[in-house]
Coordinates of C-alpha atoms and ligand atoms in Angstrom, one line a residue:
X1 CA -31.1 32.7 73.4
X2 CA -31.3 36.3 73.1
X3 CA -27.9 38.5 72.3
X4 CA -26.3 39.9 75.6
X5 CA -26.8 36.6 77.6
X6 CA -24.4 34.1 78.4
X7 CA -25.2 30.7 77.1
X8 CA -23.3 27.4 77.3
X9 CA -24.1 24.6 74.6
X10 CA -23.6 21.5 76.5
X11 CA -23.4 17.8 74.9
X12 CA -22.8 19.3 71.3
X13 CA -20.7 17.0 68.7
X14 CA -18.4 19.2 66.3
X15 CA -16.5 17.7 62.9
X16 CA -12.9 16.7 63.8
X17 CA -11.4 15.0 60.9
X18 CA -13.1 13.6 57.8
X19 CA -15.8 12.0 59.1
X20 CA -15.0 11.8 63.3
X21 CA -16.5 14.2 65.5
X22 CA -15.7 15.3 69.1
X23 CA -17.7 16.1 72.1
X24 CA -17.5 19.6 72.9
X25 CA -19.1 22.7 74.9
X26 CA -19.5 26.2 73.4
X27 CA -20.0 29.5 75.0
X28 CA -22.0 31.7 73.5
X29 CA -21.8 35.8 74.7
X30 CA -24.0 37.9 73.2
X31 CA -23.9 37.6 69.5
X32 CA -20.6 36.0 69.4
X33 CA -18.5 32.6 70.3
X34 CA -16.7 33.1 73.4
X35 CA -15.0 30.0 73.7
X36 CA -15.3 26.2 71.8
X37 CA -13.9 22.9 74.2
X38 CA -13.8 19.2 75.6
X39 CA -16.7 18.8 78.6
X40 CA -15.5 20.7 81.5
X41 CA -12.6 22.5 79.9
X42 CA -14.2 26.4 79.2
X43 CA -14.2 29.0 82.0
X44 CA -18.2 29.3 82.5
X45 CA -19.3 31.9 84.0
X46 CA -22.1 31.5 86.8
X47 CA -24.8 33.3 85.1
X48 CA -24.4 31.4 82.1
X49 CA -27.8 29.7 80.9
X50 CA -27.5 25.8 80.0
X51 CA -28.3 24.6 76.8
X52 CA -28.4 21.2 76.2
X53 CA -27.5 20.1 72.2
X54 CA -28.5 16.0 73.2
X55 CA -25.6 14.6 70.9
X56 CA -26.3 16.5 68.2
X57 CA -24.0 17.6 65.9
X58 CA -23.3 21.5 65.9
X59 CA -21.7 23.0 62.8
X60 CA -20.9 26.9 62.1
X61 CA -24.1 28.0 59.7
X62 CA -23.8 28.2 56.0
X63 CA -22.8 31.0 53.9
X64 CA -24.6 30.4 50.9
X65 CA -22.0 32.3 48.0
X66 CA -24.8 32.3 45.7
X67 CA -28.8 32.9 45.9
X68 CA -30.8 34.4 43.6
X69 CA -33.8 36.1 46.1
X70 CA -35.8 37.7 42.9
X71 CA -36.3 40.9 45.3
X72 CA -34.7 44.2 44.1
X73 CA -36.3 46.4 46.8
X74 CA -38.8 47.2 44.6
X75 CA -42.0 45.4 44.6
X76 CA -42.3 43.1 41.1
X77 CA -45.4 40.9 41.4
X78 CA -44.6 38.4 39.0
X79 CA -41.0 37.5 40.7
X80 CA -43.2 37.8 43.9
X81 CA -44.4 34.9 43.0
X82 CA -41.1 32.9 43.2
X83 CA -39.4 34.8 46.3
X84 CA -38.2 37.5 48.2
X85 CA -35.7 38.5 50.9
X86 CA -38.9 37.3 53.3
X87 CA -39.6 33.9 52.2
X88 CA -35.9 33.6 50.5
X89 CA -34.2 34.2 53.9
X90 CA -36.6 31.4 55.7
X91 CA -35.5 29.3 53.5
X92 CA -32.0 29.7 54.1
X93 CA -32.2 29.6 58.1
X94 CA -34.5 26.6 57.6
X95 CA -31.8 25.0 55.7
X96 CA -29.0 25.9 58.2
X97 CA -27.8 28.9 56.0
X98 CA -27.3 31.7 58.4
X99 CA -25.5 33.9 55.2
X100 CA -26.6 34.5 51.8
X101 CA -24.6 35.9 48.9
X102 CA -27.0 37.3 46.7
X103 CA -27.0 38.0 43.0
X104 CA -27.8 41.2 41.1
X105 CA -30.3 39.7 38.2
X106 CA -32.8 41.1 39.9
X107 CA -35.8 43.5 38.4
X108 CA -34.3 46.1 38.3
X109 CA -30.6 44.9 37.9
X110 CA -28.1 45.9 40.7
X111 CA -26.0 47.5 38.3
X112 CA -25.7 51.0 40.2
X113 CA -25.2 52.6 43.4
X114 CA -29.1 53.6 43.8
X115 CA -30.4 50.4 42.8
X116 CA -27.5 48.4 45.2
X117 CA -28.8 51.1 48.0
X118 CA -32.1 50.2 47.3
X119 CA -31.9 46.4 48.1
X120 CA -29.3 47.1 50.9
X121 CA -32.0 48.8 52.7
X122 CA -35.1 46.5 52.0
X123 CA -33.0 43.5 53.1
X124 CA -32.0 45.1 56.0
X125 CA -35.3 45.3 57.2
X126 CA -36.6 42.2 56.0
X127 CA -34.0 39.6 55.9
X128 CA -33.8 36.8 58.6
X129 CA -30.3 35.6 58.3
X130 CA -27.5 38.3 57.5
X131 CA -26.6 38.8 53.2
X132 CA -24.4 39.8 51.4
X133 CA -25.0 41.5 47.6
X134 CA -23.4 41.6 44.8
X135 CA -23.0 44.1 42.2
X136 CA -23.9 43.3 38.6
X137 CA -21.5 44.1 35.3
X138 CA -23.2 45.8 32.6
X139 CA -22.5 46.8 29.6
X140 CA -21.9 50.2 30.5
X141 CA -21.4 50.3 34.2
X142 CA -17.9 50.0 34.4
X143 CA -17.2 52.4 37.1
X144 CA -20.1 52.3 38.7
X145 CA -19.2 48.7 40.1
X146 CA -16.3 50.0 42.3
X147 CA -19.1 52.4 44.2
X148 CA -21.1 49.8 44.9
X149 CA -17.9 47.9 45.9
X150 CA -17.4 50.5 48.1
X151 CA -20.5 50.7 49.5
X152 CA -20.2 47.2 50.7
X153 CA -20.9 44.8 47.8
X154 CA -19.4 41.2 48.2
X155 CA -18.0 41.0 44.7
X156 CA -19.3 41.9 41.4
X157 CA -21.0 39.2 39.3
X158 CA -20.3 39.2 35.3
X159 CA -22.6 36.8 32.8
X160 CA -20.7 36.2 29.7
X161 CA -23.4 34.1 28.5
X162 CA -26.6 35.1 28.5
X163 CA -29.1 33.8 31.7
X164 CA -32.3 34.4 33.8
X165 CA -32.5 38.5 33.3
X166 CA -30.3 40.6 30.7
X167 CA -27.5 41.0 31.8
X168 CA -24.6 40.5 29.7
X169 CA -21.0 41.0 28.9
X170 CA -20.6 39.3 25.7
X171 CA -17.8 40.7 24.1
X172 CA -14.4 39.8 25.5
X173 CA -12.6 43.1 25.4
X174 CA -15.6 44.5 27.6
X175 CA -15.0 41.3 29.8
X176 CA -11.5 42.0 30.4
X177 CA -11.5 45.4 31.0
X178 CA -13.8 44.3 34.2
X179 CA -11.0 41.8 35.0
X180 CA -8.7 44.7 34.8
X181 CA -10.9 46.9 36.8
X182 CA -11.6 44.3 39.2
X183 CA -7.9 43.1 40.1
X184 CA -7.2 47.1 40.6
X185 CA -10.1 48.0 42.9
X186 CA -9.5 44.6 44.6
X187 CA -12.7 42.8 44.2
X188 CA -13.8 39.4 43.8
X189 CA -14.9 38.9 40.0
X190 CA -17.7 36.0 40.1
X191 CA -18.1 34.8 36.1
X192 CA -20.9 32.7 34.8
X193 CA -19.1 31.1 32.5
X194 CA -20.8 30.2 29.0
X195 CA -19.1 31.4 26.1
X196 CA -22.4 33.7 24.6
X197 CA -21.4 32.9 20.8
X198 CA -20.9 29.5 21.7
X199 CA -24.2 29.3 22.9
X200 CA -26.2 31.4 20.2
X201 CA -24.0 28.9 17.3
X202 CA -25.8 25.5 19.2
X203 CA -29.2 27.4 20.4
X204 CA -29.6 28.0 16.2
X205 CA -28.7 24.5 15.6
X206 CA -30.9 23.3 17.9
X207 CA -34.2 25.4 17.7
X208 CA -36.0 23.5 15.5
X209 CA -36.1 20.6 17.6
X210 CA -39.0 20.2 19.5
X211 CA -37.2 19.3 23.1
X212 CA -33.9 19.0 22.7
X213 CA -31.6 18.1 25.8
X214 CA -30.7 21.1 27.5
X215 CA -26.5 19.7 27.9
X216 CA -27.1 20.0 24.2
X217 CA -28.1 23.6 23.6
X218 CA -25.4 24.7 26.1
X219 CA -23.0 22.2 25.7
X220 CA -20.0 22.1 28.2
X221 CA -17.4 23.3 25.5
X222 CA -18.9 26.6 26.0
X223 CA -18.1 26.6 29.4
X224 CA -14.8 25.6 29.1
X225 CA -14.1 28.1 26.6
X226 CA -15.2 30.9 28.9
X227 CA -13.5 29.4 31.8
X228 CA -10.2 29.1 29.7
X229 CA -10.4 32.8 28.6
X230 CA -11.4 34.0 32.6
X231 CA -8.3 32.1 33.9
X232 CA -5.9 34.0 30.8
X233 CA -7.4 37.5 31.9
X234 CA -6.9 36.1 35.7
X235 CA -2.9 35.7 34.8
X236 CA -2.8 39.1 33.4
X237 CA -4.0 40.9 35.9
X238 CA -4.0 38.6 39.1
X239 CA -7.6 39.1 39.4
X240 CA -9.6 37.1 42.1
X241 CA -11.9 35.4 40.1
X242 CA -14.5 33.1 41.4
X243 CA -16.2 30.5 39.0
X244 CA -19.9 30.1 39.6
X245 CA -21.6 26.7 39.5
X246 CA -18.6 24.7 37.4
X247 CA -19.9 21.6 35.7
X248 CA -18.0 20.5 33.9
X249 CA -14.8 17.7 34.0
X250 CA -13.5 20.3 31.6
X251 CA -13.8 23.1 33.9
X252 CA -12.6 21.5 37.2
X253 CA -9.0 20.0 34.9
X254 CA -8.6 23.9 33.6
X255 CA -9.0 25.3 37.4
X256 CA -6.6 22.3 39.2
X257 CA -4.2 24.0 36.4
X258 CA -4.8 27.6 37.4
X259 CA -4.5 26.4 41.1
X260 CA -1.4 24.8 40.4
X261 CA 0.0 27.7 38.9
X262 CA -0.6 29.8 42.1
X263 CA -3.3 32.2 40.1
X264 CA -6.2 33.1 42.4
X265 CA -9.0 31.3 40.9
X266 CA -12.0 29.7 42.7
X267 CA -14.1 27.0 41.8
X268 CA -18.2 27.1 42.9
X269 CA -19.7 24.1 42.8
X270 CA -23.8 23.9 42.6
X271 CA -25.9 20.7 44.1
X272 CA -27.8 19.6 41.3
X273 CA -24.7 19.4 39.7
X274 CA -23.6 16.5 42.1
X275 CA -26.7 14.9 42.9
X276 CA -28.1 14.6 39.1
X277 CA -26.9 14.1 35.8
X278 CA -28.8 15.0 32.3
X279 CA -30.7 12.0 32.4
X280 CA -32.7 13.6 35.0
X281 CA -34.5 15.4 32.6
X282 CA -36.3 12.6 30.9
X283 CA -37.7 12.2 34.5
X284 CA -38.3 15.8 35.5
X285 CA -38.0 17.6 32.2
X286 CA -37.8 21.6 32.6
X287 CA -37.9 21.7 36.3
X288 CA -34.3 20.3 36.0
X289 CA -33.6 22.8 33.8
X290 CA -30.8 25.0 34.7
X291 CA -28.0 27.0 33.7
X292 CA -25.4 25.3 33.2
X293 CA -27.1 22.3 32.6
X294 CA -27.3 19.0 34.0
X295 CA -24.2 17.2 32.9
X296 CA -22.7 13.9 31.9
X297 CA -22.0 10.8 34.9
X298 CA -18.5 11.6 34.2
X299 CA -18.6 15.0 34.8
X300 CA -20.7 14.6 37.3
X301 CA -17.6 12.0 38.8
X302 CA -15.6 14.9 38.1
X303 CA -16.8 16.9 40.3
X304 CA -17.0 15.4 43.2
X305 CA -13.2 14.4 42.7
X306 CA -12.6 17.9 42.8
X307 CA -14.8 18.4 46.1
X308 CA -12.2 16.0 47.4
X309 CA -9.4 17.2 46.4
X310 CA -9.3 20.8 47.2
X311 CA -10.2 21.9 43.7
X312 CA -13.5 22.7 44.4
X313 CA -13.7 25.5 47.1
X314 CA -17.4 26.0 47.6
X315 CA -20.8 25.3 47.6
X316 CA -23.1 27.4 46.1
X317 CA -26.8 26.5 45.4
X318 CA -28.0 28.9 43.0
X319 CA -31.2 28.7 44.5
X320 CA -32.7 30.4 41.5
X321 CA -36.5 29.7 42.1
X322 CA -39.1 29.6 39.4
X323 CA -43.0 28.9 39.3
X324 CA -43.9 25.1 38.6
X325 CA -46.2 27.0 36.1
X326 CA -43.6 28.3 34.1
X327 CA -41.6 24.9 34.5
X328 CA -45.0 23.4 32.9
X329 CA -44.2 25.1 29.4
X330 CA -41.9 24.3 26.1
X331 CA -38.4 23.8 26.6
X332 CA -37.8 26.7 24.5
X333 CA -40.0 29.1 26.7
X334 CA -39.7 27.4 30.1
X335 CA -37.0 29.6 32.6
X336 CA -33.8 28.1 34.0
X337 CA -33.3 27.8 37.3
X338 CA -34.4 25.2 40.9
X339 CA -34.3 26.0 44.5
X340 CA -32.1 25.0 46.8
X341 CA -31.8 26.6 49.8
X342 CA -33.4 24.1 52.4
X343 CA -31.7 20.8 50.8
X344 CA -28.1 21.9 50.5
X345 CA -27.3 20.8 53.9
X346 CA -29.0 17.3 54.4
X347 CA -27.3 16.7 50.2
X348 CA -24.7 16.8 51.7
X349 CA -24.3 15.8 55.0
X350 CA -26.6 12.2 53.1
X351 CA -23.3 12.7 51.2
X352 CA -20.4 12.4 53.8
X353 CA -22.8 9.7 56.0
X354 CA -22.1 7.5 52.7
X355 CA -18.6 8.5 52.2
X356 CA -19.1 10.3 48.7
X357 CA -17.2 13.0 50.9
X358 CA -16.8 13.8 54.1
X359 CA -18.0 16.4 57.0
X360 CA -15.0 17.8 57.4
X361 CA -15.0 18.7 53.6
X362 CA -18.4 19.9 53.7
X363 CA -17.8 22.5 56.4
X364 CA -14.9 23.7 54.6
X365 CA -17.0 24.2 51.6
X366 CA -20.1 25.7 53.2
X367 CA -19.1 27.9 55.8
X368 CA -14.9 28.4 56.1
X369 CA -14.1 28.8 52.7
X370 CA -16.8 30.9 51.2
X371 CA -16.0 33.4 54.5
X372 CA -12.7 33.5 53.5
X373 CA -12.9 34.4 49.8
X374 CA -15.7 36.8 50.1
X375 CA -13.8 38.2 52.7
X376 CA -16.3 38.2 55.8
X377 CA -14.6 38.3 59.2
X378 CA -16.0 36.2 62.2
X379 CA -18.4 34.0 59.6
X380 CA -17.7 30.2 59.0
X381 CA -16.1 29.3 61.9
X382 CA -16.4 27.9 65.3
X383 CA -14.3 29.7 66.8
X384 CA -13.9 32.3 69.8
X385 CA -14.6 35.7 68.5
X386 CA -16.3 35.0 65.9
X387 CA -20.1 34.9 65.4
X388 CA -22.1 32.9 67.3
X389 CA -23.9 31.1 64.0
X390 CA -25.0 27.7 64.5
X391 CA -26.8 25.3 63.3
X392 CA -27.7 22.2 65.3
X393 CA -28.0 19.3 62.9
X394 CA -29.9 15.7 63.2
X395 CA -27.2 12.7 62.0
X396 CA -30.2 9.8 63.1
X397 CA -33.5 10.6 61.5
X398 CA -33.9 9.8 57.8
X399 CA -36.9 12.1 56.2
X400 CA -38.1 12.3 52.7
X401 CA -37.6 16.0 51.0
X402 CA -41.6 17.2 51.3
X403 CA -42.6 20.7 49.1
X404 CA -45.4 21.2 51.2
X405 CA -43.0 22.5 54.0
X406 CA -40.8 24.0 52.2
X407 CA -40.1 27.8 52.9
X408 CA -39.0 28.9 49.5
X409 CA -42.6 30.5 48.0
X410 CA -42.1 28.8 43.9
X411 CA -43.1 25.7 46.5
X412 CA -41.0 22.3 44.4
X413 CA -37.9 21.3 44.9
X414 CA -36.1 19.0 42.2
X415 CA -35.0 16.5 45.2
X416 CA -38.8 16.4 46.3
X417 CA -39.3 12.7 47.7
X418 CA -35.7 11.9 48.4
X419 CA -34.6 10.5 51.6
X420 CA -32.4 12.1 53.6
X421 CA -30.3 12.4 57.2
X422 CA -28.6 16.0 58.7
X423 CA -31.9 17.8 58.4
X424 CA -31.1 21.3 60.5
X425 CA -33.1 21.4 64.1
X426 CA -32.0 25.2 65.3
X427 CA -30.2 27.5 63.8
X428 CA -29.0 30.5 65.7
X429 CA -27.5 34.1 64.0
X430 CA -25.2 35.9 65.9
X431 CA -27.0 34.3 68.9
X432 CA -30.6 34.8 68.2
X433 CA -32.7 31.9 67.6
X434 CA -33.9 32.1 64.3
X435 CA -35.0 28.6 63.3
X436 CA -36.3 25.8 65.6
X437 CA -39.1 23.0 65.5
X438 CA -39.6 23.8 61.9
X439 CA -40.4 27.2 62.6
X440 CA -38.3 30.3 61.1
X441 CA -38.0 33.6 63.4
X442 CA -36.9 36.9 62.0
X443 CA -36.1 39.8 60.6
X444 CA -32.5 40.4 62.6
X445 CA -30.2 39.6 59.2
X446 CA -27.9 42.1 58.8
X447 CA -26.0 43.4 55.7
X448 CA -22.3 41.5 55.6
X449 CA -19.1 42.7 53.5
X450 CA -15.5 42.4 53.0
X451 CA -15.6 46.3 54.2
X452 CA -16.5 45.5 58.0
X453 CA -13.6 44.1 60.2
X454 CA -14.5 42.0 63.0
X455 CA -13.2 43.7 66.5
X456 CA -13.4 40.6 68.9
Ligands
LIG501 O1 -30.3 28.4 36.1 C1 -30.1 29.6 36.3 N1 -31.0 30.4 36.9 N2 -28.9 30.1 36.0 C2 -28.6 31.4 36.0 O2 -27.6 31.8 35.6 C3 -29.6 32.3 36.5 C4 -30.6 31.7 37.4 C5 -31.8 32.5 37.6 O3 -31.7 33.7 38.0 O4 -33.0 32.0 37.4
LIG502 ZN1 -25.0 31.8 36.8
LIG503 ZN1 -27.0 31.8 39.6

């Protein structure tokens, strides 16, 4: 496919409901969906070129709400060595992601308007599925995150607790005045949410154990503390605020609340979260390190009650890649973080084949419901007028996660040997093929944001 042709996906399968799919035919016009419907049913026009989807199942690509691509736009070469928009991005289409959301602890920090310019314009030219950026909060940047808002950031991301990188709002009079800020320049506040004196109070208690388990050090009461004071400062001021990779039983209960309630609060939810809990680290130590951490079964139960039941709104990996080098050193001095970008989908899709959830959940969660919140018109949806992003998606084969074909350049994944169905065979942005027979094809991503209207 190339954009300006006609092309009509014959034999596709697309989710109905929960788990049932129907037959359908798409027409694809240039870079957008002209028209989705039973066999024989779409107006095709003559010229239209034939392609044949076999059965498979074709689902609107992934928006990805949260990525961490290491690359600022300004060549680092140590956090070359874990990623960049090039090999981050091939990850992503590899994985079915045609849309990343991407976060602002990069080196430098995208914490102003030059630095946010500065990755806008190196993605642009190097990015293989279209992104989205967000805007850091600083300690003293307060007004410089509505420019980059209005330059076209997604939403601005605020650490409360300290993480990969130094940024840090720490002090909760700081923290609210961003909530304030944020609910009157209408943007989406996205919180990593660990209380910061929480976590210094059990880091001190724990240091002088040798390898202590990482739920311990950064135990979930800090995140429900943070989580309790975001959703206060969220019924103050009304603020849209987006919780990043909750893991916690604690966390989901305090969000079903705020739902309930009618506040706008929204509730991220990251893989490894789901598909491991803390035991995992006597098997993998710090290469399941993470923060949050790995968490109890029962939160981990938690959870994915709350995928089900509509508490949970997304699925963001927090592909936050690290070298297996640094995983290799102390607990103390080993980063936080695991890829994630090429396993979301088959997680999963493995997921809803064995009715842990179900495929009509999982598109809501990867590609309607992220578009909606972040605000990006035509994305997550197959539907006419809106982009023609695709991803073709293999229900039969079973196939072990490898790490020597992985795309992401730290090279591991934590799933690494796990067997899994609804690997991705094509995926197509706005039209363009950008990922087939294991192959990723780029640079045509372009920057998306809640600024740009769709005019189909
Ligand atoms: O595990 C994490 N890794 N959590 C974060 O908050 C940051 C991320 C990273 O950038 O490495
Ligand atoms: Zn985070
Ligand atoms: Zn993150």
């Amino acid at each position: 496919m190339s954009p300006g042709g006609r092309f009509l996906l014959t034999h596709a399968r697309i989710v109905a409901h929960g788990n049932s799919l129907q037959d359908a035919e798409i027409l694809v016009e240039g870079e957008r969906i002209a028209g989705v419907g039973k066999p024989g049913e779409l107006h095709v026009p003559t010229d239209a070129i034939v392609v044949d989807v076999r059965k498979h199942l074709v689902l609107p690509g992934l928006i990805d709400p949260h990525v961490h691509l290491r690359d600022s736009g300004v060549p680092h070469a140590e956090e070359r060595q874990k990623e960049d928009f090039v090999s981050g991005t091939k990850a992503a289409v590899a994985g079915g992601v045609t849309t990343v959301l991407d976060m602002p602890n990069t080196l430098p920090p995208t914490t102003s308007l030059a630095a946010f310019k500065t990755k806008r314009d190196h993605a642009a030219k190097t990015s293989f599925c279209d992104f989205g950026l967000y805007a850091g909060a600083a300690q003293d940047n307060l007004a410089a995150v509505p420019a980059m808002i209005r330059a076209g950031a997604v939403a601005c991301k605020m650490y409360v607790g300290s993480s990969t990188g130094n940024l840090l709002v720490a002090e909760s009079t700081l923290e609210e005045t961003f909530f304030k800020s944020a609910a009157e320049n209408d943007y989406v506040l996205a919180i990593h949410a660990e209380d910061q004196a929480c976590l210094e109070k059990h880091a001190a208690f724990y240091d002088d154990k040798k390898a202590p388990r990482h739920n311990e050090v950064r135990p979930p009461e800090c995140a429900e503390l943070a989580v309790a004071r975001a959703i206060s400062f969220a019924r103050t001021y009304r603020t849209k605020t987006y919780v990043c990779h909750s893991s916690t039983a604690a966390e989901a209960g305090l969000i079903r609340a705020a739902k309930a309630e009618g506040l706008p609060v929204f509730m991220e939810v990251a893989p490894h979260h789901l598909f491991f809990d803390q035991s995992e680290h006597d098997v993998q130590h710090n290469r399941v390190r993470m923060n949050p951490p790995l968490r109890s079964r029962a939160d981990v139960k938690a959870l994915w009650t709350a995928l089900n039941d509509g508490t949970a709104d997304t699925i963001g990996t927090d592909h936050a890649p690290h070298t297996l080098e640094q995983k290799r050193k102390p607990y103390w001095e080993a980063p936080s973080g695991v890829p994630g970008l090429e396993t979301v989908l088959p997680l999963l899709v493995t997921a809803a084949l064995g009715e842990k959830t179900t495929l009509e959940r999982v598109q809501q969660l990867c590609c309607q419901n992220p578009a909606r919140i972040f605000g990006l018109q035509g994305k997550g949806r197959l539907e006419a007028g809106c982009d023609a992003d695709l991803v073709f998606v293999d229900l039969d084969v079973e196939k072990a996660v490898g790490e020597s074909t992985l795309f992401t350049r730290c090279g591991w994944s934590p799933y690494a040997g796990m067997r899994l169905r609804g690997w991705p065979l094509k995926t197509y942005l706005r039209g363009r093929l950008v990922f087939d027979r294991g192959q990723p094809f780029g640079h045509f991503g372009k920057m998306v944001s809640p600024l740009q209207t769709n005019t189909a």
